[in-house]
XYZ file of C-alpha atoms in Angstrom:
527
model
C 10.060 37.558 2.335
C 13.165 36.424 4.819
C 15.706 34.879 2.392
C 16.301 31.652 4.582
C 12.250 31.303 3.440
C 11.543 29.039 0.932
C 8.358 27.373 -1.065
C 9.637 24.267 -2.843
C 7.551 22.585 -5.497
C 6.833 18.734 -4.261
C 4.270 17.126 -6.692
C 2.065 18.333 -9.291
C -0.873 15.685 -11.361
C -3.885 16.089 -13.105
C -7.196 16.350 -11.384
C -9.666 14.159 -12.748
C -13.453 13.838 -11.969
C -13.637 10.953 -9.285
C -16.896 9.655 -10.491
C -18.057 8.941 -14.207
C -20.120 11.480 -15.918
C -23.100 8.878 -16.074
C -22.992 8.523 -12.283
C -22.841 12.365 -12.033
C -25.304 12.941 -13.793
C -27.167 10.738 -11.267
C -26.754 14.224 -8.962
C -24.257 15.023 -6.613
C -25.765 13.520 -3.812
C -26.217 10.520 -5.025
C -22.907 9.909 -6.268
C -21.907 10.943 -2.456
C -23.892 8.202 -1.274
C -22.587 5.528 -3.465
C -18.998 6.220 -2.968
C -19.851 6.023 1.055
C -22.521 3.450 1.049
C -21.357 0.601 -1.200
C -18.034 0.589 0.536
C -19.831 0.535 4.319
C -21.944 -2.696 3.854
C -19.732 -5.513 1.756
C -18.268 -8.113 3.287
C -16.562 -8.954 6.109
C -15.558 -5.692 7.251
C -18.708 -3.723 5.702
C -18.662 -1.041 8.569
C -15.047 0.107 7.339
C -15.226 3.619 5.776
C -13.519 4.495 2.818
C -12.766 7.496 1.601
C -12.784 8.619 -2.052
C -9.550 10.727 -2.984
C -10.399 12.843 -5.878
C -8.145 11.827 -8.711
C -7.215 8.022 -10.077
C -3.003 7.880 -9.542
C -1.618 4.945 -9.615
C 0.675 4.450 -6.845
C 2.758 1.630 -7.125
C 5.080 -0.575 -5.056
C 8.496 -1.565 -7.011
C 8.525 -5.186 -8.311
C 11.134 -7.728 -8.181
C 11.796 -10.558 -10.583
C 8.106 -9.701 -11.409
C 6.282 -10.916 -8.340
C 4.945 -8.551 -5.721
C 7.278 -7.329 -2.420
C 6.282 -8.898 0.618
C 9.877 -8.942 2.351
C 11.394 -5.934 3.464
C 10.274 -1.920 2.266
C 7.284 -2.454 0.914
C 5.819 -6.122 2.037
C 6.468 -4.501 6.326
C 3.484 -1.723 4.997
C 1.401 -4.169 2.894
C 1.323 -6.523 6.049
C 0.974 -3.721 8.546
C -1.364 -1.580 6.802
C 0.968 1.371 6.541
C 0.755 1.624 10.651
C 3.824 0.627 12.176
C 3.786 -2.266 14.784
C 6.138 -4.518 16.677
C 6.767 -8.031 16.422
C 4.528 -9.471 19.613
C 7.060 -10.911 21.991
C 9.779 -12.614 20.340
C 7.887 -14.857 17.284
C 9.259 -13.897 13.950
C 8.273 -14.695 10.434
C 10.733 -14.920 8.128
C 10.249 -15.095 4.148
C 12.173 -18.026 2.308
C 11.193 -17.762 -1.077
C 8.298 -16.822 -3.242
C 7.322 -17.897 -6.742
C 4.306 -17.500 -9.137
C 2.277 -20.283 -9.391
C 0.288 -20.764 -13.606
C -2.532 -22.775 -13.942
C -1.285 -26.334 -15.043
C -3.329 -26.152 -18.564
C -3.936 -22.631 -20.145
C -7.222 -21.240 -20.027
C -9.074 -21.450 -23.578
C -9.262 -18.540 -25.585
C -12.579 -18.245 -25.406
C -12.528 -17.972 -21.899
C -9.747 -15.038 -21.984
C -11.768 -12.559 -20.624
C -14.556 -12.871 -17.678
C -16.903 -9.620 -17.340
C -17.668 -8.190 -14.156
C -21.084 -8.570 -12.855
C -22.766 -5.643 -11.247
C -22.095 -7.018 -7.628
C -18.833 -7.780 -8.530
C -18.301 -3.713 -9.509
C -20.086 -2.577 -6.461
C -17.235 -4.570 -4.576
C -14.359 -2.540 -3.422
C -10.980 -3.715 -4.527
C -9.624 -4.787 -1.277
C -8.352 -8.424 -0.267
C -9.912 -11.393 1.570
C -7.489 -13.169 4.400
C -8.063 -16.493 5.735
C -5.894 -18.821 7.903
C -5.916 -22.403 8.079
C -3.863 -24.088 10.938
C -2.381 -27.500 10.727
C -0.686 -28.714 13.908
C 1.529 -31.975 12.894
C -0.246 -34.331 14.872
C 2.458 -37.187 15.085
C 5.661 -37.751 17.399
C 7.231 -34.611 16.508
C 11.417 -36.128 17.865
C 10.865 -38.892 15.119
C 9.877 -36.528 12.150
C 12.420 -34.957 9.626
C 10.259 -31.927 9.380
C 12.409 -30.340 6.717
C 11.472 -33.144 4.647
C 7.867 -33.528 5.830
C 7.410 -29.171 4.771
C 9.083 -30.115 1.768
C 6.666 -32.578 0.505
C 3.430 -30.870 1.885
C 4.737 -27.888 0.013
C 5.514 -29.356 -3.131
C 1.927 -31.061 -2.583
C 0.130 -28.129 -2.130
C 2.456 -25.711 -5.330
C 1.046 -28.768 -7.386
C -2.664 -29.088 -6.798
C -2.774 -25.171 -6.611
C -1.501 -24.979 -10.435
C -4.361 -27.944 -11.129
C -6.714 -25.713 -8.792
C -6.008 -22.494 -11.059
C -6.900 -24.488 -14.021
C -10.619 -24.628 -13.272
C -10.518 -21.040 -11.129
C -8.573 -19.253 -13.899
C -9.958 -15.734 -13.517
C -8.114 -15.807 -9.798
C -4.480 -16.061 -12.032
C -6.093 -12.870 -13.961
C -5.522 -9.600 -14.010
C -8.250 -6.696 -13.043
C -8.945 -4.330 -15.926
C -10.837 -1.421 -14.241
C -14.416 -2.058 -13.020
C -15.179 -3.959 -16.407
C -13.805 -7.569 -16.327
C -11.008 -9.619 -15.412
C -8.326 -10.796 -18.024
C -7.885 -14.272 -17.707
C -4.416 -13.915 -19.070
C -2.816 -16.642 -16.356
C -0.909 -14.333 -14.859
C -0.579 -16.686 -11.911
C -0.992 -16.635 -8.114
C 1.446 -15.848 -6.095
C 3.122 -18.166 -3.526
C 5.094 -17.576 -0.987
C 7.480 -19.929 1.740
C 7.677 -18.931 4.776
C 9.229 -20.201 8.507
C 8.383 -19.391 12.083
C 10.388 -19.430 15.226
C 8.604 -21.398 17.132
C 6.019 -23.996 17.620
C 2.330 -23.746 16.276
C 0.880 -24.055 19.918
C 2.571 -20.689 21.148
C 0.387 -19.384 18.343
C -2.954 -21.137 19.203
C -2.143 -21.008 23.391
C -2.635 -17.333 22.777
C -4.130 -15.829 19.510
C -2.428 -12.769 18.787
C -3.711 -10.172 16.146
C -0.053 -8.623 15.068
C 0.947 -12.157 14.582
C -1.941 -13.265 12.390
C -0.960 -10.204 10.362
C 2.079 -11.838 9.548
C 0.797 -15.308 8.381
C -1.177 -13.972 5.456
C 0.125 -12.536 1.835
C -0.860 -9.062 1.977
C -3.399 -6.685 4.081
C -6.724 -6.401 3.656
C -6.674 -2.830 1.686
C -3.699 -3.731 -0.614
C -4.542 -3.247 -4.625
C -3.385 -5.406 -7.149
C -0.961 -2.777 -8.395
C 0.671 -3.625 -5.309
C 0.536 -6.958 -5.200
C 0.798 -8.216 -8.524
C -1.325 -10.887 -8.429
C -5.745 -11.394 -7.389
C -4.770 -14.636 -5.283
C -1.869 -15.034 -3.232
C -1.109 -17.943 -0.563
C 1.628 -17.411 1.905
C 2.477 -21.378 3.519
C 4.329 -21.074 7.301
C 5.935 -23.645 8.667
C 6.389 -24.080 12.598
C 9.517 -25.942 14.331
C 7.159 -28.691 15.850
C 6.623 -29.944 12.019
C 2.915 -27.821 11.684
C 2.317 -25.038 9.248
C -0.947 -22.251 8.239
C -1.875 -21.516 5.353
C -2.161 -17.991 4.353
C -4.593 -16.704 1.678
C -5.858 -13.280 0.020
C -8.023 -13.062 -2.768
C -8.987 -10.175 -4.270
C -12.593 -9.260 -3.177
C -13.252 -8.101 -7.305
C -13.033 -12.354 -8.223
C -14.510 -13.595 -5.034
C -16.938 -13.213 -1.791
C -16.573 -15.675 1.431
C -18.635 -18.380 -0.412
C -16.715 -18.418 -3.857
C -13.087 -18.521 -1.566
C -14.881 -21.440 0.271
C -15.352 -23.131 -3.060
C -12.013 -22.595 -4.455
C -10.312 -23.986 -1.200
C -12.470 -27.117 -1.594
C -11.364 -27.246 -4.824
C -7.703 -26.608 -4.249
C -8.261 -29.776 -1.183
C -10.029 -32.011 -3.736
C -6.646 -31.842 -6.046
C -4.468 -31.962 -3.614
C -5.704 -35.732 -2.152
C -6.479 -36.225 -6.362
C -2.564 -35.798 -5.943
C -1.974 -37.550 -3.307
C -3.426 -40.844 -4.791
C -7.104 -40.870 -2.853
C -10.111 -41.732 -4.442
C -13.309 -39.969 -5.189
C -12.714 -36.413 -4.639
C -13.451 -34.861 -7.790
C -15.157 -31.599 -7.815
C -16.848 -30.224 -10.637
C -15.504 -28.075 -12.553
C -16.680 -24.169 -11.763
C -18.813 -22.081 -14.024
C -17.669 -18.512 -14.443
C -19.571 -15.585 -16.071
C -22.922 -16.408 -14.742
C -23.553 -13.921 -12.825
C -23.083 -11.225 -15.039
C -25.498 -12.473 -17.625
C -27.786 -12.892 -14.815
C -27.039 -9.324 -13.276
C -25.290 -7.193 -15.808
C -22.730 -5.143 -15.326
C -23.399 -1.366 -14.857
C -22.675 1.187 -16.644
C -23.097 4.049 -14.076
C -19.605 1.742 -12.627
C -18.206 0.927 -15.817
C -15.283 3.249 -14.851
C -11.846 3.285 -13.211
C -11.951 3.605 -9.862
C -10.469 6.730 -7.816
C -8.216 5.708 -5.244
C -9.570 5.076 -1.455
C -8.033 6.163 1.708
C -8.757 4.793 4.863
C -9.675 7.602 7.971
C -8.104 7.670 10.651
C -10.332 6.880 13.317
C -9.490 2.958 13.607
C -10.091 0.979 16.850
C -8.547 -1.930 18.295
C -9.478 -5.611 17.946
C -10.373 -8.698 20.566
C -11.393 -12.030 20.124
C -14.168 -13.714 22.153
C -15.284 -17.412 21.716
C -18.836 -18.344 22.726
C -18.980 -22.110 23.399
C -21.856 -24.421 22.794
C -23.579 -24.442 25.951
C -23.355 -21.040 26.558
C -24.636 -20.343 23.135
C -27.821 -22.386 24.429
C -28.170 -20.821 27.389
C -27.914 -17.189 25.633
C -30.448 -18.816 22.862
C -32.985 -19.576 26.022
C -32.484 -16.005 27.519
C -33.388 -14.519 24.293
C -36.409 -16.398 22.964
C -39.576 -14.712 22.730
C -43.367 -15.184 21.821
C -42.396 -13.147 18.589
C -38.688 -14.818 17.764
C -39.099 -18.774 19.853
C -36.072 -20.343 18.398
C -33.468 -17.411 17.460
C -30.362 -18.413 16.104
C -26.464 -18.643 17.245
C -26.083 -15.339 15.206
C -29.111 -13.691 16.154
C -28.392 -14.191 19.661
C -24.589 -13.727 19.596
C -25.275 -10.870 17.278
C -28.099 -9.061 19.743
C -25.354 -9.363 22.833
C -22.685 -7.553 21.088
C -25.273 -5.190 19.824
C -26.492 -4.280 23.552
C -22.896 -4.258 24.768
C -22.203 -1.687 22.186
C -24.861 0.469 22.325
C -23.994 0.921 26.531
C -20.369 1.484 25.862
C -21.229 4.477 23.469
C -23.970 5.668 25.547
C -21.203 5.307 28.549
C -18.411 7.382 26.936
C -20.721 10.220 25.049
C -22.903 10.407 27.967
C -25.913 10.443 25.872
C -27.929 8.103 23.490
C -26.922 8.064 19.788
C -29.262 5.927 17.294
C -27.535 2.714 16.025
C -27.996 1.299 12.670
C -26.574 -2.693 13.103
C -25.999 -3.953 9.595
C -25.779 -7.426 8.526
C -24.289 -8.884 5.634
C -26.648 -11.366 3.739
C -25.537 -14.144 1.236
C -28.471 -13.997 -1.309
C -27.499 -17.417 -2.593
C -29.362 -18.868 -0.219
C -32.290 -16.211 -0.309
C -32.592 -16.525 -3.814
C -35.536 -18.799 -4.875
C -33.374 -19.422 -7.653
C -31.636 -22.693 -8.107
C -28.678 -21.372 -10.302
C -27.899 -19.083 -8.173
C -26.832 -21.043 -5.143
C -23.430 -21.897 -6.856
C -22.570 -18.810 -8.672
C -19.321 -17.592 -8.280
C -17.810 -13.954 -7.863
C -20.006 -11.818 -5.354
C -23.064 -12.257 -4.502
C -24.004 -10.255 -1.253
C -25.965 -7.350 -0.024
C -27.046 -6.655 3.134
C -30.093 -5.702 5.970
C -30.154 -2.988 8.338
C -32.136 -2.872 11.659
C -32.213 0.336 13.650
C -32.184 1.073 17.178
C -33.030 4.481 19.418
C -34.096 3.201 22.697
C -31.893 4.067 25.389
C -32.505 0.724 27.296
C -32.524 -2.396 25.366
C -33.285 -6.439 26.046
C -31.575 -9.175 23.934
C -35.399 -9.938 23.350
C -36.097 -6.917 21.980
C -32.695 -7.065 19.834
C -33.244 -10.161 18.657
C -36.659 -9.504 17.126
C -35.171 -6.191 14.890
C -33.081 -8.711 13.316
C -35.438 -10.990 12.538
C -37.980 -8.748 11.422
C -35.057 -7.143 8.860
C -34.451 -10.391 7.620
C -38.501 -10.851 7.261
C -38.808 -7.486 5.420
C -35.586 -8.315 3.403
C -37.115 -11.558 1.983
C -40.466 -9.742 1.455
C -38.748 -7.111 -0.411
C -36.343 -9.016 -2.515
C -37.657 -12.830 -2.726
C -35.678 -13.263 -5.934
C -32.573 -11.863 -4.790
C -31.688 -7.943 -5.116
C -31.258 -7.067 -8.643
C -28.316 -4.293 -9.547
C -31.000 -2.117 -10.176
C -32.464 -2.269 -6.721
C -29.377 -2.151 -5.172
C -28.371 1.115 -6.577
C -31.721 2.393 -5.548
C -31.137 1.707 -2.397
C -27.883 3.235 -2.202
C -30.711 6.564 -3.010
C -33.106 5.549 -0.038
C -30.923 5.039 2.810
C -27.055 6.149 2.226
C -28.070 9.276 3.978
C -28.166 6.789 7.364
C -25.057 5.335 6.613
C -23.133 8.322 6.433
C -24.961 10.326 9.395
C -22.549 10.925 11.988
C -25.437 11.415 14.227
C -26.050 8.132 14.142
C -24.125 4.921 14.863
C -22.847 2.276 12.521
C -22.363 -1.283 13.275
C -21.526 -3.933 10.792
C -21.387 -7.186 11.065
C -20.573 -10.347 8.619
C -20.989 -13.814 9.286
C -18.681 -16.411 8.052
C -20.598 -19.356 10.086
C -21.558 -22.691 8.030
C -18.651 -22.138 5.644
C -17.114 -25.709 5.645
C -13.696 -24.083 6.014
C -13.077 -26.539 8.994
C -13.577 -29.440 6.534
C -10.691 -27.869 4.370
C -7.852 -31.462 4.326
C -5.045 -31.243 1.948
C -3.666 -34.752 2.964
C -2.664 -34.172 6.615
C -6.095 -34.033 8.347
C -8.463 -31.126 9.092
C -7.153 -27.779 10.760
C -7.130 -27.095 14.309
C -8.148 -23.380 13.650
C -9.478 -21.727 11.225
C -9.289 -17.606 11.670
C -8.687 -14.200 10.148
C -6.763 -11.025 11.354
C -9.102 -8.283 12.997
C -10.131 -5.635 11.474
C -8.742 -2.210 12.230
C -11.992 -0.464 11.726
C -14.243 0.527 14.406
C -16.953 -1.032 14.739
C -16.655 -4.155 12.504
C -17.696 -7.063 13.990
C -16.951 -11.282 12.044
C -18.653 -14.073 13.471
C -16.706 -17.503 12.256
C -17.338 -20.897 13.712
C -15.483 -22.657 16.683
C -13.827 -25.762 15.441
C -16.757 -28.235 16.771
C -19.068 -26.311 14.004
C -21.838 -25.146 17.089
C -20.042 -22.410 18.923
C -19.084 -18.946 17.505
C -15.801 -17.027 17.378
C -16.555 -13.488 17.367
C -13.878 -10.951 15.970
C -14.546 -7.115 17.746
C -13.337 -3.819 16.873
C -13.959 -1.013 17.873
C -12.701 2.219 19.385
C -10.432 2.239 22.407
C -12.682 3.837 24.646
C -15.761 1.449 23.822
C -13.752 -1.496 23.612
C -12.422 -0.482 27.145
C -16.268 -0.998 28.889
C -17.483 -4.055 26.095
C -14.663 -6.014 27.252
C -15.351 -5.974 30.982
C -18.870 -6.137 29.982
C -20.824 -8.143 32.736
C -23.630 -9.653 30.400
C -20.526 -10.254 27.659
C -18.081 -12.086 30.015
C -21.418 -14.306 31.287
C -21.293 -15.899 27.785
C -18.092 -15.526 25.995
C -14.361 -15.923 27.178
C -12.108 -13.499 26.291
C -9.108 -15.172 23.276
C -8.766 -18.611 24.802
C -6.450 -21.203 24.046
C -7.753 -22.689 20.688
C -5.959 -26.297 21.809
């Protein structure tokens, strides 16, 4: 060996199993399939492919004064997802301060811990953003708007403590895939400022910058963060602000965030001196007497990497009338009256399948899989509050080489048929895992094509008023993930906002997609 040679010794760990012997025991292949397949289909990114990495370290960002690092080092790769990016044009976010934020009244001892339920282990620990937008609405040259932050600020540090009371697992801590220990913690809350005025953001939408308003990225782990829930407030220099959250998908799905934020709105006006908008008091720990947690989960969790194979992201906003027009293109003898989402959803789904064919130059099978909120689908009246996760999902399936929106339109609804036939009392944990067994074969076939798709439509998020009126916008960041596709409302409550990613080649052709551009426009102003 050359002396200038030389092996040097880097890093050296234990190698555990990544699965539980109960799930191994299960057989290999089916332990393949439910590391893959649970992790495809939840929420709003469900298409976004995890990978297990054998062994469970714990890799940890450095704390200060015991709240997570969002500024600097650590909080530029928990906002950026580890991939570097630059600042679009020349609007900055700066950090001001950040605190953690106790429920007002401690949570009762009996209450101390709050088990899992099975959904709530099949759920990957990732985080869920949102983004509320409050322009200031009033003459901004006769407005201190130091002073006017300063009180909507304090308002809103208040009614979250009072907020945390009721939702006290979200100031918990997880413990494994078991339960959450309602220890109040706290959530963590941070100030922020931006260099400009609110309508530079909403004249032209811009991912990068929406990646700055919230707390944290969407794959962040509370060893990183510190904290399940954390809020991130921005003020603007015309006198508006956004409100930044991510909650930890373990303690909450789309519908249980929607809760808490009415919640967190309800104490805020309580606090403000208005009348009449109490809001019952949430009931935790339902759902996991009515579906048990698992043991084949009922273990600590091997870390997940993401792949590499990420696309980019584009917004398009289908308006009202053209959502009726698309609606009247689509009907059929077999679907007469589809829905926004059915129709919106086929469109994308037919633009998508002729970009791939396009840039493979052949047809691949596509698999379009929708998220499905079974508190609705239940039959089951105490199930249509219950808090925590409560999802699971349908699949329809497409080979044809040439496909209608009519055609498109009836696989969904004939999913969503077989889905209620199948499971009219909701999908038990049981069922769930059995159907990891049946189909997480298609899921992970490269041979075939996976779209996902979640809707956040009919969430009242738009209704959302902490004092100072209803936002302008409500939105997320995209998605890095290829072929991940969120449907949220438009502000009016009938047209749909639909958040695309996918690779750079497809998005290239969906984009400039004739039948696409005849119904959507392409990141509008929202004001």
């Amino acid at each position: 060996m050359p002396s200038e040679m030389k092996v040097e010794v880097l890093h050296k760990e234990t190698i555990k199993p990544f699965l539980h012997a109960s799930t191994r025991s299960c057989g290999a292949q089916t332990a393949k399939m439910l590391a893959y397949f649970l992790l495809i289909i939840y929420f709003f990114h469900p298409g976004r492919m995890f990978k297990p990495t054998i062994g469970s370290k714990d890799v940890t960002a450095p704390k200060a004064n015991n709240f997570w690092p969002l500024a600097n080092g650590w909080g530029t790769l928990l906002c950026n997802s580890g991939v570097e990016q630059k600042m679009a044009s020349d609007i900055k976010v700066e950090i001001l301060h950040k605190e953690t934020i106790k429920p007002s009244s401690p949570t009762s001892h009996h209450l101390k811990t709050c088990s899992l339920s099975g959904y709530d282990q099949l759920t990957p620990e990732i985080y869920v953003p949102l983004i509320l937008f409050y322009p200031n609405g009033g003459d901004e040259a006769s407005i201190d708007h130091h002073a006017l932050f300063a009180d909507r600020f304090g308002l809103l540090k208040r009614s979250l403590s009072e907020a945390l009371t009721h939702f006290y697992p979200f100031a918990g801590e997880f413990v494994f895939n078991v339960s959450i220990s309602c220890s109040d913690h706290g959530a963590g809350l941070i100030e922020a400022q931006v260099n400009c005025p609110i309508s530079k953001i909403l004249d032209k939408p811009d991912f990068q910058i929406l990646g700055q308003l919230i707390p944290t990225s969407i794959d962040s782990k509370q060893a990183e963060t510190g904290h399940l829930l954390l809020v991130q407030v921005s003020s603007f220099k015309c006198g508006g602000l956004a409100i930044g959250m991510s909650i930890s998908h373990k303690v909450a799905d789309a519908s249980t965030l929607s809760a808490f934020i009415k919640s967190w709105a309800a104490m805020a006006l309580g606090s403000a001196g208005a009348t009449d908008h109490a809001v019952p008091s949430p009931e935790f720990g339902i759902a996991a007497t009515l579906f048990p947690p698992q043991d084949i989960l009922n273990s600590q969790q091997g870390t997940m990497e993401f792949p590499p194979d990420k696309g980019i992201g584009k917004r398009f906003v289908f308006d009202a009338s053209k959502i009726a027009a698309l609606k009247s293109k689509a009907a059929s003898a077999t679907v007469p009256n589809p829905t926004r989402v059915e129709v919106v959803s086929a469109l994308i789904w037919k633009c998508a399948m002729e970009a791939s064919r396009s840039n493979l130059s052949f047809t691949k099978p596509s698999v379009w899989s929708q998220v499905v909120n079974m508190r609705k689908r239940s039959g089951k009246t105490l199930v249509e509050n219950i808090l925590g996760n409560f999802l699971w999902y349908f699949a329809a399936m497409s080979t044809e080489s040439e496909v209608d929106l009519e055609i498109l339109v009836a696989k969904f609804r004939k999913g969503i048929e077989e889905y209620k036939e199948k499971y009219p009392n909701s999908v038990g944990c049981e069922d769930a895992l059995q159907s990891v067994k049946e189909h997480g074969n298609i899921l992970i076939n490269d041979s075939i094509v996976t779209y996902s798709c979640s809707s956040w439509c009919r969430f009242p998020f738009y209704e959302t008023n902490f004092g100072w009126g209803q936002p302008s916008w409500v939105s997320i960041p995209s998605s890095e993930f290829k072929n991940t596709i969120i449907l949220m409302d438009t502000s009016d409550g009938f047209g749909v906002e639909a958040l695309l990613t996918f690779t750079e080649e497809d998005m290239a052709i969906i984009e400039r997609h004739e039948d696409l551009l005849a119904y959507a426009s392409v990141n509008p102003p929202v004001i």
